Coordinates of C-alpha atoms and ligand atoms in Angstrom, one line a residue:
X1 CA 132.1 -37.8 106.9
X2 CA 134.2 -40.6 108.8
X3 CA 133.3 -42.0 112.4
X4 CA 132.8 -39.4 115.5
X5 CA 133.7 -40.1 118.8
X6 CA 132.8 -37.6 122.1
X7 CA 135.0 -36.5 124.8
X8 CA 133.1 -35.9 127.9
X9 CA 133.9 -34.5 131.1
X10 CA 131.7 -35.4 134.0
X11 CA 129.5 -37.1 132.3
X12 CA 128.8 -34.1 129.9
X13 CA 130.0 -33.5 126.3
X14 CA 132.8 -31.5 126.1
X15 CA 134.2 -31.8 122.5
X16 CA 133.8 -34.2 119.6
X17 CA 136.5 -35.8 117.3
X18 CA 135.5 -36.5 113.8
X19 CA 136.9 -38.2 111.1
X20 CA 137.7 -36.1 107.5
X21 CA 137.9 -38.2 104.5
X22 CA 138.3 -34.6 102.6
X23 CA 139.5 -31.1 104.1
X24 CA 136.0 -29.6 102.6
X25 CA 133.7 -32.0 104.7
X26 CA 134.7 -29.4 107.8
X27 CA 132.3 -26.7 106.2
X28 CA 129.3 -29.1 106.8
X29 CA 130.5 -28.7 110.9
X30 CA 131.8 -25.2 111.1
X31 CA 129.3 -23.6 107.8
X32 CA 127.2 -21.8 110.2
X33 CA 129.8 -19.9 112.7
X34 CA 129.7 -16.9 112.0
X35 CA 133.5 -15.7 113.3
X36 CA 135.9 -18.1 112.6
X37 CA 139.9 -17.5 113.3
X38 CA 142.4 -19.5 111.7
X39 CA 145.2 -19.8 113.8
X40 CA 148.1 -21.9 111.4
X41 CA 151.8 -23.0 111.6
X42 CA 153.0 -21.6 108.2
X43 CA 154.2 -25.2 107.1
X44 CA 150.8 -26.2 106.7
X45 CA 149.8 -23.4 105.2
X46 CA 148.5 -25.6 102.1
X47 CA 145.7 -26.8 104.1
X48 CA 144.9 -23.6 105.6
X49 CA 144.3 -21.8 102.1
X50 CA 141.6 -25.4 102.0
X51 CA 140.3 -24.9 104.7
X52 CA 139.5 -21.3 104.3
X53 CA 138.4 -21.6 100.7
X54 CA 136.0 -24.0 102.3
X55 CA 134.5 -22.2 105.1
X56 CA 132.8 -18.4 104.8
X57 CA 132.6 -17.5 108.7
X58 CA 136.4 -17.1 108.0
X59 CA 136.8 -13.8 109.6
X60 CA 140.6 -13.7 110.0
X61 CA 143.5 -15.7 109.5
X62 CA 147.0 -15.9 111.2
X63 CA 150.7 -17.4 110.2
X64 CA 153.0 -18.9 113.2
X65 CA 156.2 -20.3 113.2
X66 CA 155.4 -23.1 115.1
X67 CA 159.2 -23.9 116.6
X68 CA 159.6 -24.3 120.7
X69 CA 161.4 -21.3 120.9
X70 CA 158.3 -19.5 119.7
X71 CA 156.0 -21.5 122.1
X72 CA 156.1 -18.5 124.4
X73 CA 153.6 -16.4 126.3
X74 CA 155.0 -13.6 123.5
X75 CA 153.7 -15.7 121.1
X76 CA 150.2 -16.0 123.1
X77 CA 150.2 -12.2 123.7
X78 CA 150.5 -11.9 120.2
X79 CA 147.3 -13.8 118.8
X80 CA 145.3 -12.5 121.7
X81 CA 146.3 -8.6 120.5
X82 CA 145.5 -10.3 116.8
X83 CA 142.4 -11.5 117.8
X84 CA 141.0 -8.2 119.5
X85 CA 142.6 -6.2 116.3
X86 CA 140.4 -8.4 113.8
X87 CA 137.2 -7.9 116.3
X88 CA 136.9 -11.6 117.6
X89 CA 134.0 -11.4 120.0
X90 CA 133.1 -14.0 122.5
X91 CA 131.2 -16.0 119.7
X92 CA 134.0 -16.6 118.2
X93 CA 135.8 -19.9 117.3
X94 CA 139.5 -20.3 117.4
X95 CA 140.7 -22.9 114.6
X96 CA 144.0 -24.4 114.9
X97 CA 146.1 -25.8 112.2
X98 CA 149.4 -27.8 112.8
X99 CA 150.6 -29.9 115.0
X100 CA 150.8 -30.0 119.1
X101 CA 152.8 -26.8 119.0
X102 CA 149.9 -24.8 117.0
X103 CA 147.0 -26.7 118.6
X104 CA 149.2 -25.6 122.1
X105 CA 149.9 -22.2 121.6
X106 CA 145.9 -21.3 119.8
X107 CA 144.6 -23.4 122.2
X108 CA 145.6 -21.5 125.0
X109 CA 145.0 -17.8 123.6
X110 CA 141.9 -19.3 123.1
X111 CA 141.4 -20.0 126.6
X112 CA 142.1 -16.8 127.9
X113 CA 141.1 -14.7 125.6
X114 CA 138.0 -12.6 126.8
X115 CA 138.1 -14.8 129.6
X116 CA 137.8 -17.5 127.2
X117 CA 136.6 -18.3 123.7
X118 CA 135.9 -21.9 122.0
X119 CA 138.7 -23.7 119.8
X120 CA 138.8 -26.2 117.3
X121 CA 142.1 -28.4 116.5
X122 CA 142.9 -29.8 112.7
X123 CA 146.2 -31.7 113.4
X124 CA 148.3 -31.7 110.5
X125 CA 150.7 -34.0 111.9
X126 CA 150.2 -38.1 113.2
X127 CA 151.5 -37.0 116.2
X128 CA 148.7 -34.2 117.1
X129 CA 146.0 -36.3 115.4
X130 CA 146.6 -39.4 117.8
X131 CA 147.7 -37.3 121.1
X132 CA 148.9 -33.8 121.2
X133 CA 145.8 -32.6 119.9
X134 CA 143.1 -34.4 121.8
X135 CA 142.5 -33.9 125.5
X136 CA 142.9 -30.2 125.9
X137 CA 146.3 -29.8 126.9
X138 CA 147.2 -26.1 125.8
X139 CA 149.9 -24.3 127.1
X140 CA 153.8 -22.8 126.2
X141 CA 157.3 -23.3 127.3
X142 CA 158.5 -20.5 130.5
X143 CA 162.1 -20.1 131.8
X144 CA 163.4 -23.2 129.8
X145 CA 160.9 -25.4 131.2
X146 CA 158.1 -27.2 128.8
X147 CA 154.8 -26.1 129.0
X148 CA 155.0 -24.6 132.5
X149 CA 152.2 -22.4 131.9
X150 CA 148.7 -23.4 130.4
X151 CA 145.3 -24.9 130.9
X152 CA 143.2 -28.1 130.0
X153 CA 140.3 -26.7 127.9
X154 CA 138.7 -28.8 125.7
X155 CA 138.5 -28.2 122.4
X156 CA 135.0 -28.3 120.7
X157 CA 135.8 -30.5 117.6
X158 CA 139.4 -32.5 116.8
X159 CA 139.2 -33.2 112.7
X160 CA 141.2 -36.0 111.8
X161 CA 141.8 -35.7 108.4
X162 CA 144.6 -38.6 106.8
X163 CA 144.9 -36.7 103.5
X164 CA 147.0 -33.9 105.4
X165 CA 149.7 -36.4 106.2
X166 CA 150.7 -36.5 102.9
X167 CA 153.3 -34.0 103.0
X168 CA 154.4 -35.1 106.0
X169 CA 158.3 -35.6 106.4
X170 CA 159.2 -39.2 107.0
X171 CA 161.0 -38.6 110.4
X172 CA 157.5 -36.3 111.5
X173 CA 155.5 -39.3 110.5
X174 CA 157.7 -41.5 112.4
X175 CA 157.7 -39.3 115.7
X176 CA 154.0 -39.8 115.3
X177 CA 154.1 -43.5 114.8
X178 CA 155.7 -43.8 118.4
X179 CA 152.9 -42.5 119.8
X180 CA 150.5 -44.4 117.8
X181 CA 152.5 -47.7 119.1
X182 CA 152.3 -46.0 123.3
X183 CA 148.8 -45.5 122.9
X184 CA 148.0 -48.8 121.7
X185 CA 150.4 -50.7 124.1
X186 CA 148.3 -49.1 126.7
X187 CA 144.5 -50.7 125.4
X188 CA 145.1 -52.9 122.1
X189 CA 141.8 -53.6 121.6
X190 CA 141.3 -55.8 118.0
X191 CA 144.7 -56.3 117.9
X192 CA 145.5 -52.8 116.9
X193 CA 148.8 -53.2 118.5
X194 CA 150.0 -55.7 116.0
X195 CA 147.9 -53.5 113.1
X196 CA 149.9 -50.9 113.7
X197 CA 153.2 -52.3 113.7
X198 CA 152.6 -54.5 110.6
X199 CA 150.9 -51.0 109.3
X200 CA 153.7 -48.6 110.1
X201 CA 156.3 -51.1 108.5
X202 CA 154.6 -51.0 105.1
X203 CA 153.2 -54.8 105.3
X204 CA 149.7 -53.5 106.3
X205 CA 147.0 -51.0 105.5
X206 CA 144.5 -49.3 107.3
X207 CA 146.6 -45.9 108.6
X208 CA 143.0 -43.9 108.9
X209 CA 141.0 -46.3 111.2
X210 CA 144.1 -46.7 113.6
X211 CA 144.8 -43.0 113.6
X212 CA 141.3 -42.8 114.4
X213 CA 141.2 -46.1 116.9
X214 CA 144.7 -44.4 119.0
X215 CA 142.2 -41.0 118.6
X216 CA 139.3 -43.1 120.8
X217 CA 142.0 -44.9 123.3
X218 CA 142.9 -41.0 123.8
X219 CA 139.8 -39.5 124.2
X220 CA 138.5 -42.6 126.1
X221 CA 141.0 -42.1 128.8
X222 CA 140.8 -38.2 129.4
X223 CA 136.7 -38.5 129.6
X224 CA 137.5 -41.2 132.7
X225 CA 140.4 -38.3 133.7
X226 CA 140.7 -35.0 132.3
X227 CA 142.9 -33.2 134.6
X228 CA 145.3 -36.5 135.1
X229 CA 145.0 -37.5 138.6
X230 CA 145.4 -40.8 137.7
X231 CA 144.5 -43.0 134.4
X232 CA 145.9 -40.5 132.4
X233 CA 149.3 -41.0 133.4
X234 CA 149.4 -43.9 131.7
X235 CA 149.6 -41.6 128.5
X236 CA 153.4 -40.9 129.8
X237 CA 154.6 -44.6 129.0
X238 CA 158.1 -43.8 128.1
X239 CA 157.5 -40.3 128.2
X240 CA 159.6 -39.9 132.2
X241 CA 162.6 -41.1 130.0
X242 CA 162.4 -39.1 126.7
X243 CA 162.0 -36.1 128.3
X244 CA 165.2 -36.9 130.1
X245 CA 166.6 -37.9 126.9
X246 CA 165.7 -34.8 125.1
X247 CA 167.1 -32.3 127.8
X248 CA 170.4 -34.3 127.6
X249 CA 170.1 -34.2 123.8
X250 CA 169.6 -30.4 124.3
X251 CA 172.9 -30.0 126.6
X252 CA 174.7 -31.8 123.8
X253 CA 173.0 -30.6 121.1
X254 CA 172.3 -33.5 119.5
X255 CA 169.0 -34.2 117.2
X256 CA 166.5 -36.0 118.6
X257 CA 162.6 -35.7 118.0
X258 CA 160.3 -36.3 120.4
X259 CA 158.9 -39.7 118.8
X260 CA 162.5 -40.9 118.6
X261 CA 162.8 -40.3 122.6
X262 CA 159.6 -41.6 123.8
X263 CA 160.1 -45.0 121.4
X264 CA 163.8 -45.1 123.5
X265 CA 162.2 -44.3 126.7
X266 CA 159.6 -47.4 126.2
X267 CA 162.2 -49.5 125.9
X268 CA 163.9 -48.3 129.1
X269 CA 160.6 -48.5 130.4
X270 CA 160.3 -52.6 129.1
X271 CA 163.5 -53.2 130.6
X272 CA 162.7 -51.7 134.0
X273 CA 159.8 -53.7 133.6
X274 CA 161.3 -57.2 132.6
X275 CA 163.6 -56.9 135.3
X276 CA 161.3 -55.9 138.3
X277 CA 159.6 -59.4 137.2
X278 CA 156.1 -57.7 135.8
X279 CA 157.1 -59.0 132.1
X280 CA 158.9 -61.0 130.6
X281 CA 160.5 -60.4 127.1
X282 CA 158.9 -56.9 126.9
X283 CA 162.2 -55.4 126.1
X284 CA 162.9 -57.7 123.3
X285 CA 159.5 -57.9 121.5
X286 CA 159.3 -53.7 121.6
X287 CA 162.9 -53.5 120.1
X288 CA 161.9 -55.9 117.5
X289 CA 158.5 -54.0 116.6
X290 CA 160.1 -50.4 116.6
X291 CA 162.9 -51.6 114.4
X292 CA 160.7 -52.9 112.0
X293 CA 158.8 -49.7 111.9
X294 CA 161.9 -47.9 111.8
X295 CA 162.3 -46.0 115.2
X296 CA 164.8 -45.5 117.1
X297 CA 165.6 -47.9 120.1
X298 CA 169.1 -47.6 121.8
X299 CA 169.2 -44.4 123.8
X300 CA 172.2 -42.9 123.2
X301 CA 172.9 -41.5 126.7
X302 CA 174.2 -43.9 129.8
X303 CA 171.3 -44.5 132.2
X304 CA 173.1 -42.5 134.8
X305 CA 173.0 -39.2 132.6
X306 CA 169.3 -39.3 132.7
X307 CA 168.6 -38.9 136.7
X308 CA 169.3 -35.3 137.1
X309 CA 166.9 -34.8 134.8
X310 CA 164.3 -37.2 136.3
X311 CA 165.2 -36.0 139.5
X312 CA 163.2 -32.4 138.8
X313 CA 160.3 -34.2 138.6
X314 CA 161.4 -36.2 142.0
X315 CA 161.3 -33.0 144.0
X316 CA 157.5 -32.2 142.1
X317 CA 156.5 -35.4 143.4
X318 CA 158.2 -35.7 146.9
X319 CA 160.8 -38.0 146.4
X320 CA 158.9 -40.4 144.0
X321 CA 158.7 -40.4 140.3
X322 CA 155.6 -42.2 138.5
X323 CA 157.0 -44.5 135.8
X324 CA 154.7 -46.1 133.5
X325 CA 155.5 -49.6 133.3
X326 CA 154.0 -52.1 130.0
X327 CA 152.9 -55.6 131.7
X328 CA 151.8 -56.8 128.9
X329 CA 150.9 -55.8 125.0
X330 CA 147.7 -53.3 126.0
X331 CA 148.3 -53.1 129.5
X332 CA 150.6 -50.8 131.7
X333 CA 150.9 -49.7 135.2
X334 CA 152.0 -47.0 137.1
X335 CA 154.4 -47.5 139.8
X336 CA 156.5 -44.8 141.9
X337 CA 160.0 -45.6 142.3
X338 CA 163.1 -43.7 143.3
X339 CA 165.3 -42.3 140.5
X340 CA 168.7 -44.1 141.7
X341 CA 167.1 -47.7 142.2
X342 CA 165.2 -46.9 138.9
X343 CA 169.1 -46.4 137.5
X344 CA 170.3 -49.2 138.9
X345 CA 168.3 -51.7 138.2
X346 CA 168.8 -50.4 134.3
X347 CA 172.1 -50.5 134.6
X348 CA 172.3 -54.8 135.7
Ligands
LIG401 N1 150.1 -36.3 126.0 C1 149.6 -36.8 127.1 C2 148.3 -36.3 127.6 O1 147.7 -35.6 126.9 O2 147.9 -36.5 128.7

């Protein structure tokens, strides 16, 4: 077994994540539950047949396509009728296998699901294993709008396993390896800023403890604010951008992950930054570490394009949108700005 770390909420444990150096290792956690469901996004279905040769509570087992069109409340209706079909009690223990949409989707039928049973995640992608899937975000998409509906449940263990990466498409990985890079721009303790970049650009080692290290940052700042009134904004860095980058991706039906965004919307968020006089040269160091790691970092879209779609979350807010700003390498702050001044000082 590799290192363990605990989420806690109010000063109470509410979930641990623990490091896999192999799949099998998760019997010696889950070997004595006696109703296991495996709820799996049929891509990884290689480490689902693993996991369930490993574990005999394994009392049912069901295939998703894990796509954001099928991140529905359908979808959740579904593996709640599943799970009553197959007899899960209130004993049992959801386990999810895939990335953020399949730790979403389980998560929440999970939550509801006689009021509520427990869940487990086993990310199969970087991306889940260093944010999606910590923190208890669960939830699906409603009337076009991403993850409208949902809950924050913790779930009872996170595995981070790196062997499951292996089959993990470059660009996935990539999308991942923004995130990775947010998380650590927000606390670089050790240096795990620089690790990571010298890491994820093949002139370093070490992928397991820094998946595991951005896995700590993570669950480090959800126990201090679980339900995101404040600290855990910070996880958005870039994020007020991409997501305005990815709608206007989606009018014009370009191909963009959500990695590839949220690495373009850090460095709109540097430049905002540079230019408002917290840093200096922000912009330039991030577009030199991303492009060594291979992301993305010219957004395609003029600055102007991207209001309308910041402006939704203006009228959420009342007129103010938080942006997430980087200071420095391992520190960031939140400020609330209007959307046109944000524009405009982007566009100097
Ligand atoms: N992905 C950001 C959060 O979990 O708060």
């Amino acid at each position: 077994m590799g290192k363990e770390i605990t989420v806690t909420i109010d000063g109470k444990a509410a979930g641990r994540v623990v490091g896999l150096e192999h799949l099998a290792e998760i019997a010696a956690l889950l070997g004595s539950e006696s109703e296991v469901f495996v709820i799996y996004d049929e891509n990884a279905s290689w480490v689902a047949s693993e996991v369930v040769s490993a574990l005999p509570g394994i009392k049912g087992s069901i295939a998703i396509d894990a796509s954001e069109e099928e991140k529905s409340m359908e979808t959740v209706l579904l593996l709640c009728r599943s799970l009553m079909e197959a007899g899960a009690s209130r004993k049992a223990l959801v386990l999810a296998i895939g990335g953020g949409i399949t730790t979403d989707l389980a998560g929440f039928a999970a939550s509801i699901y006689k009021r509520g049973v427990r869940y487990a995640n086993l990310p199969t992608t970087l991306l889940a294993q260093v944010d999606a899937a910590i923190g208890g975000k669960t939830g699906v998409n409603f009337d076009d709008y991403k993850n409208m509906l949902g809950v924050i449940v913790q779930p009872v263990f996170t595995f981070i396993c790196a062997d499951v990466l292996r089959t993990l498409p470059r660009r996935d990985f990539l999308s991942g390896a923004a995130e990775m890079l947010k998380t650590f721009l927000i606390e670089n303790e050790d240096d795990n800023y620089g690790k990571a970049v010298r890491c994820l650009s093949g002139s370093g080692d070490g992928l397991q403890d820094l998946v595991f290290a951005a896995a700590a940052v993570k669950a480090g700042v959800v126990s201090r604010d679980p339900f995101e009134q404040g600290e855990r904004r910070k996880l958005n860095l870039g994020h007020t951008f991409a997501h305005a980058i990815e709608h206007e991706a989606r009018q014009q039906g370009d191909d963009i992950t959500h990695g590839e965004a949220v690495a373009m919307g850090m460095i709109l968020a540097a430049r905002l930054s540079d230019a408002t006089g917290l840093s200096t040269g922000m912009e330039a160091r991030l577009t030199q570490d991303f492009t060594a790691v291979g992301l993305p970092v010219a957004c395609p879209y003029p600055p102007e394009t991207l209001a309308a779609a910041m402006d939704k979350d203006k009228k959420a807010e009342g007129g103010l949108v938080h942006f997430v700003l980087p200071e420095r390498i391992g520190s960031v702050v939140i400020r609330d700005l209007k959307v046109d001044e944000v524009i405009k000082t982007l566009k100097i």
